[in-house]
Short mmCIF file of C-alpha atoms in Angstrom, two decimals:
data_model
loop_
_atom_site.label_atom_id
_atom_site.label_comp_id
_atom_site.label_asym_id
_atom_site.label_seq_id
_atom_site.Cartn_x
_atom_site.Cartn_y
_atom_site.Cartn_z
CA MET A 15 111.92 94.01 133.40
CA ARG A 16 113.69 90.83 133.57
CA ALA A 17 115.05 91.86 136.66
CA GLN A 18 111.78 93.02 138.50
CA PHE A 19 110.25 89.59 137.09
CA ILE A 20 112.56 87.58 138.62
CA LEU A 21 112.82 89.15 141.73
CA GLY A 22 108.63 88.70 141.94
CA GLU A 23 108.59 85.19 141.52
CA ILE A 24 111.94 84.43 143.60
CA GLY A 25 109.43 86.28 145.82
CA SER A 26 106.28 84.75 145.89
CA GLY A 27 108.47 81.18 145.23
CA LEU A 28 109.92 81.55 148.96
CA ARG A 29 106.58 82.63 150.39
CA ARG A 30 104.69 79.82 149.50
CA ASN A 31 107.33 77.24 150.39
CA LEU A 32 107.79 79.09 153.81
CA SER A 33 108.38 76.62 155.64
CA MET A 34 110.79 74.73 153.54
CA THR A 35 112.64 77.82 153.09
CA ILE A 36 112.50 78.72 157.13
CA SER A 37 114.03 74.21 157.68
CA VAL A 38 116.74 75.70 154.54
CA ILE A 39 118.01 78.02 156.47
CA LEU A 40 118.06 76.70 160.23
CA VAL A 41 119.43 73.59 158.59
CA THR A 42 122.42 75.69 157.20
CA PHE A 43 122.67 77.86 159.72
CA VAL A 44 123.24 74.82 162.03
CA SER A 45 125.71 73.02 159.59
CA LEU A 46 128.00 76.38 159.23
CA THR A 47 127.83 76.64 162.35
CA PHE A 48 130.15 73.63 162.87
CA VAL A 49 132.23 74.35 160.24
CA GLY A 50 132.50 78.06 161.55
CA ALA A 51 133.20 76.21 164.79
CA ALA A 52 135.96 74.19 163.28
CA ALA A 53 137.47 76.64 161.58
CA LEU A 54 138.06 78.72 164.63
CA ILE A 55 139.15 75.62 166.68
CA GLN A 56 142.11 75.26 164.09
CA MET A 57 142.84 78.35 163.73
CA GLN A 58 142.75 78.58 168.20
CA ILE A 59 145.14 76.31 167.36
CA GLY A 60 147.36 78.03 164.92
CA LYS A 61 147.73 80.76 167.24
CA LEU A 62 148.79 79.05 170.14
CA LYS A 63 151.53 77.31 168.35
CA ASP A 64 152.30 80.99 167.02
CA ASP A 65 152.29 82.20 170.48
CA TRP A 66 153.75 79.19 172.58
CA TYR A 67 156.42 77.84 170.19
CA ASP A 68 157.67 81.14 170.22
CA ARG A 69 158.79 80.11 174.00
CA VAL A 70 159.22 76.64 173.88
CA GLU A 71 162.59 76.23 174.84
CA VAL A 72 164.24 72.52 175.04
CA THR A 73 165.67 72.28 178.26
CA VAL A 74 168.71 69.29 179.03
CA TYR A 75 168.54 68.74 182.66
CA LEU A 76 172.22 67.89 184.24
CA CYS A 77 173.06 65.57 186.56
CA PRO A 78 172.82 66.14 190.16
CA ASN A 79 174.02 64.96 193.21
CA ASP A 80 172.76 61.57 193.34
CA SER A 81 170.44 60.43 190.31
CA PRO A 82 169.40 57.26 189.37
CA ALA A 83 170.16 57.83 185.68
CA PRO A 84 172.43 55.41 184.94
CA THR A 85 174.24 58.51 182.45
CA CYS A 86 174.67 59.98 185.71
CA ALA A 87 177.29 57.49 187.34
CA ALA A 88 179.75 59.17 188.02
CA GLY A 89 178.10 62.49 190.54
CA GLU A 90 176.86 65.49 189.31
CA ALA A 91 177.67 67.33 185.64
CA THR A 92 181.05 69.11 185.95
CA GLU A 93 182.17 72.18 184.24
CA ASP A 94 184.27 70.21 181.39
CA ASP A 95 180.72 68.67 181.23
CA ILE A 96 179.40 71.30 180.13
CA ALA A 97 181.71 73.18 177.92
CA GLY A 98 181.60 69.60 176.33
CA LEU A 99 178.19 69.81 175.75
CA GLN A 100 178.46 73.45 175.00
CA THR A 101 180.96 72.56 171.77
CA VAL A 102 178.46 69.79 170.54
CA ILE A 103 175.28 72.08 170.55
CA ASP A 104 177.28 74.70 168.32
CA ASP A 105 179.66 71.61 166.40
CA GLU A 106 176.67 69.52 165.81
CA LEU A 107 173.40 71.25 165.93
CA GLY A 108 174.58 74.87 164.92
CA GLU A 109 171.66 75.20 162.55
CA GLN A 110 169.02 74.03 164.49
CA VAL A 111 169.81 75.58 168.02
CA GLU A 112 168.88 79.73 167.96
CA ARG A 113 170.40 80.45 171.14
CA VAL A 114 171.21 78.75 173.49
CA TYR A 115 171.64 79.82 178.31
CA VAL A 116 173.11 77.39 180.51
CA GLU A 117 170.83 77.83 183.89
CA SER A 118 173.12 77.44 187.18
CA LYS A 119 172.27 75.95 190.09
CA ALA A 120 171.92 79.41 191.77
CA ASP A 121 169.57 80.84 188.76
CA ALA A 122 167.16 78.24 189.40
CA PHE A 123 166.95 78.76 193.16
CA ALA A 124 166.84 82.29 191.98
CA ALA A 125 164.20 81.27 189.46
CA PHE A 126 162.37 79.14 192.61
CA GLN A 127 162.61 82.12 195.55
CA GLU A 128 160.97 84.03 192.92
CA ARG A 129 158.02 81.81 192.62
CA PHE A 130 157.69 80.27 195.85
CA PRO A 131 158.84 82.68 198.23
CA ASP A 132 157.90 80.71 200.70
CA GLY A 133 158.63 77.64 200.14
CA TYR A 134 157.24 75.06 197.68
CA MET A 135 154.98 73.25 199.65
CA SER A 136 156.12 74.67 202.75
CA VAL A 137 159.43 73.08 202.16
CA PRO A 138 162.18 75.07 202.25
CA LEU A 139 164.50 74.19 200.03
CA THR A 140 167.87 75.35 199.11
CA GLU A 141 170.23 76.27 196.13
CA ASP A 142 171.83 71.96 196.42
CA ASP A 143 168.44 71.28 195.74
CA MET A 144 168.20 72.88 192.42
CA GLN A 145 169.25 71.56 188.74
CA ALA A 146 171.37 73.09 186.41
CA SER A 147 170.20 72.68 183.23
CA ILE A 148 171.17 73.69 179.30
CA ARG A 149 167.83 75.56 177.96
CA LEU A 150 168.03 75.46 173.89
CA LYS A 151 166.25 78.07 171.54
CA LEU A 152 165.04 75.67 168.50
CA VAL A 153 165.05 77.59 164.94
CA ASP A 154 161.68 75.49 164.32
CA PRO A 155 160.54 73.26 167.66
CA GLU A 156 158.25 71.40 165.31
CA THR A 157 160.75 69.37 163.49
CA ASP A 158 164.28 70.12 165.29
CA TYR A 159 162.96 68.03 168.67
CA VAL A 160 164.24 64.98 167.84
CA VAL A 161 167.63 65.50 166.38
CA VAL A 162 168.23 67.37 168.98
CA SER A 163 167.48 65.11 171.31
CA ASP A 164 169.28 62.30 169.94
CA VAL A 165 172.22 64.30 169.81
CA LEU A 166 172.47 65.29 173.66
CA THR A 167 170.60 62.16 175.52
CA GLY A 168 173.10 59.86 176.81
CA ARG A 169 175.99 62.71 176.85
CA PRO A 170 178.17 62.20 179.83
CA GLY A 171 176.52 65.45 182.23
CA VAL A 172 173.09 64.71 180.93
CA GLU A 173 170.26 63.34 182.71
CA SER A 174 167.00 63.78 180.34
CA VAL A 175 166.27 66.09 177.25
CA GLU A 176 162.89 67.33 177.75
CA ASP A 177 161.06 69.46 174.73
CA GLN A 178 158.28 71.59 176.86
CA ARG A 179 156.25 71.41 173.11
CA ALA A 180 155.35 67.87 174.87
CA ILE A 181 153.40 69.54 177.89
CA PHE A 182 151.31 71.11 175.15
CA GLU A 183 150.22 67.95 172.82
CA PRO A 184 147.60 66.80 175.00
CA LEU A 185 146.31 70.24 174.56
CA PHE A 186 146.52 69.84 171.01
CA LEU A 187 145.41 66.54 170.43
CA ALA A 188 142.21 67.57 172.39
CA LEU A 189 141.61 70.76 170.14
CA ASN A 190 142.17 68.38 167.28
CA ARG A 191 139.56 66.12 168.23
CA ALA A 192 137.36 68.20 169.33
CA SER A 193 137.18 70.46 165.81
CA LEU A 194 137.81 66.66 163.96
CA ILE A 195 134.18 66.19 165.49
CA ALA A 196 132.86 69.70 164.92
CA ALA A 197 133.66 68.93 160.75
CA GLY A 198 132.37 65.28 160.89
CA LEU A 199 128.99 67.04 162.16
CA ALA A 200 128.81 69.82 159.71
CA GLY A 201 130.08 67.61 157.07
CA VAL A 202 125.96 65.41 157.82
CA MET A 203 124.80 68.54 158.35
CA LEU A 204 125.64 69.82 154.85
CA LEU A 205 124.54 67.02 153.33
CA ALA A 206 121.30 67.30 155.41
CA ALA A 207 121.63 70.90 154.23
CA VAL A 208 121.57 69.16 150.14
CA LEU A 209 119.27 67.18 150.49
CA LEU A 210 116.90 69.73 151.47
CA ILE A 211 117.37 72.26 149.46
CA THR A 212 117.11 69.75 146.86
CA THR A 213 113.71 68.70 148.39
CA THR A 214 112.81 72.31 149.01
CA ILE A 215 113.64 73.20 145.22
CA ARG A 216 112.26 70.16 143.57
CA LEU A 217 108.41 71.24 145.95
CA SER A 218 109.01 74.78 144.69
CA ALA A 219 109.44 73.19 140.64
CA PHE A 220 106.51 71.55 141.04
CA SER A 221 103.90 73.87 142.52
CA ARG A 222 105.14 76.85 140.01
CA ARG A 223 105.01 73.47 137.14
CA ARG A 224 102.14 75.14 135.65
CA GLU A 225 104.25 78.61 134.69
CA THR A 226 107.20 76.72 133.97
CA SER A 227 105.70 74.79 131.41
CA ILE A 228 103.81 77.89 128.87
CA MET A 229 107.36 79.53 129.79
CA ARG A 230 108.84 76.55 127.77
CA LEU A 231 106.13 76.91 125.13
CA VAL A 232 106.28 80.73 125.10
CA GLY A 233 110.53 80.29 124.42
CA ALA A 234 111.86 82.05 127.80
CA SER A 235 115.17 81.08 127.97
CA ASN A 236 116.26 78.54 130.46
CA VAL A 237 118.26 80.60 132.24
CA PHE A 238 114.94 82.57 132.11
CA ILE A 239 113.34 79.36 134.14
CA GLN A 240 116.23 78.47 136.39
CA LEU A 241 117.11 81.29 137.77
CA PRO A 242 114.76 82.10 140.27
CA PHE A 243 114.93 78.43 141.65
CA LEU A 244 118.42 78.67 141.83
CA LEU A 245 118.82 82.35 143.60
CA GLU A 246 115.88 81.10 146.06
CA GLY A 247 117.75 78.13 147.29
CA ALA A 248 120.58 80.37 147.34
CA ILE A 249 119.02 82.84 149.32
CA ALA A 250 118.12 80.47 152.27
CA ALA A 251 121.17 78.89 152.43
CA VAL A 252 122.59 82.51 152.53
CA ILE A 253 121.03 83.71 154.86
CA GLY A 254 121.27 80.42 156.58
CA ALA A 255 124.87 81.15 156.97
CA LEU A 256 124.60 84.92 158.16
CA PHE A 257 122.24 83.29 161.48
CA ALA A 258 125.94 81.21 162.06
CA VAL A 259 128.13 84.18 160.78
CA GLY A 260 126.55 85.57 163.78
CA GLY A 261 125.85 83.09 166.22
CA LEU A 262 129.90 81.88 166.04
CA TYR A 263 130.89 85.89 166.42
CA VAL A 264 128.67 85.75 169.85
CA GLY A 265 129.64 82.56 170.57
CA VAL A 266 133.18 84.23 170.26
CA GLN A 267 132.81 87.54 171.93
CA TYR A 268 130.54 85.72 175.50
CA LEU A 269 132.43 82.48 175.57
CA VAL A 270 136.53 83.42 174.42
CA THR A 271 136.50 87.33 174.43
CA ASP A 272 134.45 87.91 177.93
CA TRP A 273 134.75 85.07 179.83
CA LEU A 274 137.85 83.06 178.88
CA ALA A 275 140.15 85.44 177.90
CA GLN A 276 138.86 87.15 181.47
CA SER A 277 139.81 84.39 183.28
CA VAL A 278 143.42 82.67 181.38
CA SER A 279 144.41 85.74 179.84
CA TRP A 280 148.48 84.56 179.39
CA VAL A 281 147.67 83.37 175.62
CA ALA A 282 146.53 84.91 172.61
CA TYR A 283 142.59 83.90 172.43
CA VAL A 284 140.36 83.78 168.48
CA ASP A 285 138.42 86.95 168.43
CA GLY A 286 135.69 88.65 166.68
CA THR A 287 137.76 89.71 163.42
CA ASP A 288 138.77 85.70 163.22
CA VAL A 289 134.90 85.24 162.85
CA LEU A 290 134.93 87.48 160.56
CA PHE A 291 137.91 86.34 158.50
CA VAL A 292 135.73 82.85 158.42
CA ALA A 293 132.42 84.69 157.27
CA PRO A 294 133.06 84.81 153.62
CA ALA A 295 134.31 80.91 153.67
CA LEU A 296 131.00 80.13 155.20
CA ILE A 297 129.15 82.61 153.15
CA GLY A 298 130.42 81.15 149.93
CA ILE A 299 130.25 77.37 151.24
CA ALA A 300 126.44 78.10 151.22
CA PHE A 301 125.83 79.71 148.06
CA VAL A 302 128.17 76.94 146.30
CA LEU A 303 126.17 74.10 148.21
CA ALA A 304 122.27 76.11 147.34
CA ALA A 305 124.32 76.26 143.93
CA ILE A 306 124.85 73.17 143.22
CA SER A 307 121.72 70.74 144.60
CA SER A 308 119.77 73.55 142.82
CA VAL A 309 121.23 72.65 138.98
CA VAL A 310 121.38 69.00 140.11
CA THR A 311 117.75 69.26 140.86
CA LEU A 312 116.41 71.48 138.13
CA ARG A 313 118.65 70.26 135.53
CA ARG A 314 115.51 67.39 135.57
CA TYR A 315 112.59 69.27 136.74
CA THR A 316 112.81 71.86 134.20
CA ARG A 317 114.23 70.19 131.43
CA ILE A 318 113.80 72.14 128.30
CA MET B 17 107.35 76.89 106.81
CA ILE B 18 107.13 73.39 108.39
CA ARG B 19 108.29 70.58 106.86
CA LEU B 20 108.61 66.89 107.70
CA GLU B 21 110.90 64.36 105.82
CA ASN B 22 110.78 60.74 106.40
CA VAL B 23 110.01 61.34 109.90
CA THR B 24 109.23 58.18 112.45
CA LYS B 25 108.92 58.26 116.12
CA VAL B 26 108.96 55.78 118.89
CA TYR B 27 108.56 56.69 121.63
CA ALA B 28 109.51 53.22 123.48
CA ARG B 29 111.69 50.72 122.30
CA GLY B 30 110.10 47.99 120.09
CA ALA B 31 106.64 49.85 120.57
CA ARG B 32 104.64 50.70 117.27
CA PRO B 33 105.51 53.42 116.12
CA ALA B 34 103.85 56.52 116.60
CA LEU B 35 104.83 58.12 113.23
CA ASP B 36 106.04 55.75 110.36
CA ASP B 37 107.85 57.38 107.59
CA VAL B 38 105.67 61.02 107.52
CA SER B 39 106.24 63.18 104.74
CA LEU B 40 104.06 66.77 105.25
CA GLU B 41 104.77 70.19 104.10
CA VAL B 42 103.13 73.03 105.44
CA GLU B 43 103.57 76.67 103.03
CA ARG B 44 103.98 80.23 104.59
CA GLY B 45 100.27 81.34 105.21
CA GLU B 46 98.42 78.08 104.39
CA PHE B 47 96.58 76.75 107.21
CA VAL B 48 95.87 72.87 107.57
CA PHE B 49 93.76 70.20 110.12
CA LEU B 50 95.33 67.29 110.93
CA VAL B 51 92.97 64.78 111.39
CA GLY B 52 92.56 61.31 113.00
CA ALA B 53 92.13 59.23 115.43
CA SER B 54 93.38 59.61 118.85
CA GLY B 55 96.32 58.01 118.92
CA SER B 56 97.10 58.74 115.18
CA GLY B 57 100.14 60.64 115.80
CA LYS B 58 98.38 64.10 115.40
CA SER B 59 100.45 65.45 118.83
CA THR B 60 103.07 63.90 118.29
CA CYS B 61 103.36 65.77 115.08
CA LEU B 62 102.78 68.88 116.85
CA ARG B 63 105.60 68.42 119.81
CA LEU B 64 107.80 67.52 116.33
CA VAL B 65 107.11 71.32 115.23
CA LEU B 66 107.73 72.28 119.04
CA ARG B 67 111.07 70.23 119.90
CA GLU B 68 109.48 68.86 122.78
CA GLU B 69 110.34 65.59 121.22
CA ARG B 70 113.16 64.66 118.13
CA PRO B 71 112.27 61.98 115.86
CA SER B 72 113.50 58.91 115.92
CA ALA B 73 114.77 58.60 111.53
CA GLY B 74 114.07 61.96 109.87
CA LYS B 75 114.53 65.47 109.79
CA VAL B 76 111.99 68.60 111.00
CA PHE B 77 112.15 71.97 109.27
CA VAL B 78 110.83 74.61 110.61
CA ALA B 79 111.35 78.60 109.17
CA GLY B 80 113.84 77.31 106.97
CA ARG B 81 115.92 75.72 110.20
CA ASP B 82 116.84 71.74 110.78
CA LEU B 83 115.95 70.55 114.09
CA SER B 84 117.87 68.08 114.29
CA ASN B 85 121.08 69.97 114.99
CA LEU B 86 119.65 72.95 116.60
CA SER B 87 121.33 72.81 119.43
CA SER B 88 119.26 73.11 122.86
CA TRP B 89 119.82 76.74 124.28
CA LYS B 90 118.83 77.95 120.70
CA VAL B 91 115.51 76.05 121.49
CA PRO B 92 113.96 79.15 122.73
CA GLU B 93 114.52 81.70 119.85
CA LEU B 94 112.41 78.40 118.39
CA ARG B 95 109.76 78.41 120.40
CA ARG B 96 108.91 82.52 120.06
CA LYS B 97 108.16 81.88 116.46
CA ILE B 98 105.40 79.54 117.28
CA GLY B 99 102.38 80.21 119.22
CA ILE B 100 100.41 76.78 120.62
CA VAL B 101 97.14 76.83 121.80
CA PHE B 102 95.67 73.72 123.64
CA GLN B 103 92.17 71.99 123.75
CA ASP B 104 92.44 72.80 127.89
CA PHE B 105 93.77 76.51 127.85
CA ARG B 106 96.84 76.02 130.44
CA LEU B 107 96.08 79.60 132.00
CA LEU B 108 97.78 80.33 135.30
CA PRO B 109 94.44 80.82 137.54
CA ASN B 110 95.66 83.24 139.58
CA LYS B 111 96.80 85.92 137.12
CA THR B 112 94.66 87.87 135.82
CA VAL B 113 93.44 87.99 131.82
CA PHE B 114 96.14 90.73 131.46
CA GLU B 115 98.45 89.01 133.42
CA ASN B 116 98.26 85.87 131.27
CA VAL B 117 98.77 87.46 128.05
CA ALA B 118 101.76 89.82 129.67
CA PHE B 119 103.31 86.41 131.03
CA ALA B 120 104.34 85.40 127.77
CA LEU B 121 105.79 88.55 127.21
CA GLN B 122 107.57 88.93 130.50
CA VAL B 123 109.47 85.66 130.06
CA ILE B 124 110.83 86.35 127.25
CA GLY B 125 112.04 89.48 128.63
CA LYS B 126 110.14 92.12 126.86
CA ARG B 127 110.03 95.59 127.63
CA ARG B 128 107.26 97.03 130.42
CA HIS B 129 105.90 99.60 127.92
CA THR B 130 105.70 96.62 124.78
CA ILE B 131 103.92 95.06 126.81
CA GLN B 132 101.20 97.95 127.67
CA LEU B 133 101.28 98.56 124.45
CA GLU B 134 101.16 95.07 123.00
CA VAL B 135 98.47 92.62 125.59
CA PRO B 136 95.47 95.55 125.39
CA GLU B 137 96.02 95.59 121.53
CA VAL B 138 96.12 91.71 121.13
CA LEU B 139 93.15 91.63 123.85
CA GLU B 140 90.98 93.87 121.27
CA MET B 141 91.26 91.51 118.79
CA VAL B 142 90.29 88.43 120.90
CA GLY B 143 87.55 90.42 121.68
CA LEU B 144 88.36 90.49 125.11
CA GLY B 145 88.42 93.92 125.55
CA GLY B 146 87.38 95.51 128.96
CA LYS B 147 87.90 91.73 130.41
CA GLU B 148 91.68 92.26 131.04
CA LYS B 149 91.28 92.32 134.93
CA ARG B 150 89.34 89.14 134.74
CA ARG B 151 90.39 85.78 136.92
CA PRO B 152 90.21 82.84 134.27
CA HIS B 153 87.93 81.21 136.50
CA GLU B 154 85.54 83.98 136.06
CA LEU B 155 85.43 83.24 132.56
CA SER B 156 83.46 80.68 129.86
CA GLY B 157 85.32 78.33 128.03
CA GLY B 158 85.59 80.34 125.45
CA GLU B 159 86.91 83.24 126.45
CA GLN B 160 89.58 81.65 128.17
CA GLN B 161 89.93 79.75 125.01
CA ARG B 162 91.22 83.39 123.38
CA VAL B 163 92.94 84.33 126.81
CA ALA B 164 95.34 81.44 125.67
CA ILE B 165 95.42 81.91 121.89
CA ALA B 166 95.92 85.91 122.75
CA ARG B 167 98.54 84.89 124.64
CA ALA B 168 100.12 82.50 121.90
CA TYR B 169 99.98 85.36 119.41
CA VAL B 170 100.72 88.45 121.31
CA ASN B 171 104.32 88.07 120.60
CA ARG B 172 103.23 87.29 116.29
CA PRO B 173 104.79 84.68 116.04
CA PRO B 174 104.39 83.42 111.87
CA ILE B 175 103.16 79.94 113.79
CA LEU B 176 100.63 78.77 115.39
CA LEU B 177 99.55 75.04 116.27
CA ALA B 178 96.28 74.56 117.83
CA ASP B 179 96.19 71.29 119.66
CA GLU B 180 92.15 70.40 119.47
CA PRO B 181 91.67 74.11 120.48
CA THR B 182 87.81 73.87 120.16
CA GLY B 183 87.49 70.11 122.08
CA ASN B 184 86.14 71.61 125.61
CA LEU B 185 83.36 73.63 123.70
CA ASP B 186 79.88 73.81 122.08
CA PRO B 187 79.74 73.84 118.13
CA THR B 188 78.83 77.76 118.80
CA THR B 189 81.75 78.78 120.46
CA SER B 190 84.04 76.65 118.50
CA MET B 191 82.70 78.55 115.63
CA GLY B 192 83.95 81.65 117.08
CA ILE B 193 87.49 80.21 118.15
CA MET B 194 87.55 78.95 114.60
CA ARG B 195 87.08 82.80 113.21
CA LEU B 196 89.60 83.80 115.40
CA LEU B 197 91.96 81.34 114.23
CA ASP B 198 90.84 82.16 110.56
CA ARG B 199 91.50 86.00 111.04
CA ILE B 200 94.84 85.37 112.65
CA ASN B 201 95.95 83.07 108.93
CA ARG B 202 95.05 85.82 107.32
CA THR B 203 98.17 87.79 108.65
CA GLY B 204 99.82 85.42 107.08
CA THR B 205 100.71 83.33 109.87
CA THR B 206 100.39 79.44 109.13
CA VAL B 207 97.84 77.29 110.90
CA VAL B 208 98.23 73.76 111.90
CA MET B 209 95.53 72.78 114.13
CA ALA B 210 94.78 68.93 114.98
CA THR B 211 91.27 68.21 115.56
CA HIS B 212 88.59 65.61 116.04
CA ASP B 213 85.41 68.52 115.34
CA GLU B 214 83.82 67.19 112.73
CA ASP B 215 81.52 69.76 111.96
CA THR B 216 84.14 72.76 111.95
CA VAL B 217 86.66 70.92 109.48
CA ASN B 218 83.75 70.31 107.25
CA GLN B 219 82.43 73.78 107.88
CA TRP B 220 85.96 75.83 107.17
CA ARG B 221 86.80 73.51 103.96
CA ARG B 222 90.82 73.82 104.57
CA ARG B 223 93.66 71.09 103.61
CA VAL B 224 92.75 68.54 105.55
CA VAL B 225 95.29 65.98 106.57
CA GLU B 226 94.35 62.60 107.92
CA LEU B 227 97.10 60.22 110.20
CA SER B 228 96.05 57.35 110.96
CA ASP B 229 98.61 55.02 113.22
CA GLY B 230 101.58 57.04 112.27
CA HIS B 231 100.71 57.19 108.53
CA VAL B 232 99.41 59.91 106.19
CA THR B 233 96.69 58.67 104.63
CA ARG B 234 95.05 61.62 103.23
CA ASP B 235 96.37 65.01 102.64
CA GLN B 236 93.55 67.30 100.75
CA ALA B 237 92.96 70.42 99.78
CA GLU B 238 89.20 72.15 101.51
CA GLY B 239 88.91 68.83 102.84
CA THR B 240 86.45 67.23 104.78
CA TYR B 241 86.59 66.04 108.02
CA ASP B 242 86.14 61.97 106.21
CA SER B 243 87.49 60.56 103.30
CA SER B 244 84.69 59.14 102.54
CA ARG B 245 83.29 62.43 101.79
CA ARG B 246 85.76 63.39 99.80
CA VAL B 247 85.19 60.76 97.39
CA ARG B 248 81.04 62.75 97.15
CA ASP B 249 83.29 66.23 96.45
CA MET B 250 86.08 65.39 94.30
CA THR B 251 87.71 68.12 95.55
CA PRO B 252 91.27 68.90 93.46
CA ALA B 253 94.27 69.02 95.76
CA PRO B 254 97.23 70.45 93.82
CA ASP B 255 96.82 74.25 94.38
CA ALA B 256 95.96 74.71 98.24
CA VAL B 257 99.13 75.04 99.00
CA THR B 258 99.07 78.50 98.45
CA VAL B 259 95.30 79.19 99.97
CA GLY B 260 95.56 81.56 102.95
CA ASP B 261 98.70 83.60 101.56
CA ALA B 262 97.73 86.87 102.35
#
């Protein structure tokens, strides 16, 4: 009896305020899409970091023949310089460096020929044009680079120390900013959603004030009086959240899986599974928002 | 059943109190008319009993409970023991007679078969048998008030409050409503009726409590509307408290 009665009340409430219900659904839909997008961008950044930071290395470029760098005044790096650097790496950077690999000019030339079989921009290059380097794989590229760079920069035979990670930084920066913008818009939209839910519930409570006043007089419990309103807001918001999940799923499918992943295939992307991972959080946010705005509103409008 | 002890109610700070040090006791099964001019504090009395208001000072007891320390989540339980009827009926226009009465039971979580049993019985009792499917606007004022009484009484509360129930009705119809309230009173229900209806009060000769500017100015068994007539009647008051305790 109770459940049936409450469901009936909810149904009639939602129908009576149809336009408001639809606007609540749409606003939560849009706002949670932004929330979800921000979350997905963050997940994408995480995936890129996992994926690339495993591969990136710190490159210690050794002095070539005629480098203008002051540390290379003594000319090309000698075998002794390289051995000295390796000792330094072993002794001082044992904790930070996971793996060391010395790329000689011959190795560099072989890699070059593999990549550009016809010469770079039609300029034929020889082995002598290549630069030898020491490649370091760090245990934790996020924090250890500074230490490694401090220790090795300026040593004899070292022209420069370069963190490959720096190449990706602008990309991460752009993605981070995009997710911040999405989160900012999400915040504004969520505020709009809260205000709208509040107004909707207020309208609903007002249009049913006769019923609620009678309910109070005949001794209906607070929960019984407020639950229909509470659930009305929550149902509308959760429907909005489901739309947001659907929208994000379709978006990721078309934009990322079917398009971006096809054209640039060498990185890991977020996919439908990640959207489903975000989904419970979005639905939870919708429910909590609706519940909070309901409780605040109802406290004022259906007081015992 | 209902006891007000030195109750004062001030609505706005500094304003004249709606009730000023009022003490009043209504026994189980009594029928009491609450009379007095508009603004004399009749409605405030009823609202205090329903705990729609809390007294500014003094204590209100209903069915043995001290309302001043009744927590708000227990208020619904209190209200299930009190039926209330208003001058303007307060029916739900989009519900039928049956649904209006059933609503009172639905919202306190009664089972469907209880409702199917109780509602026709109480409608029969108030004389609306066969009109279950009508909507309020299809009924006369007297019939609407009967629906309201049925709604207030369907849960068999020990107390029935009526705030000028005959205020919108003609004398003949009022008489019918009064007979109904009297019948309910005879089942042992305590009835407190705030009214302006001089004829009714004079005709029925029940206990009369007169309020004036927030004070009880008269408390008379088998009283009349006007205190001037009391002089003529010289009705003794004391034993009135047990009247109607059937």
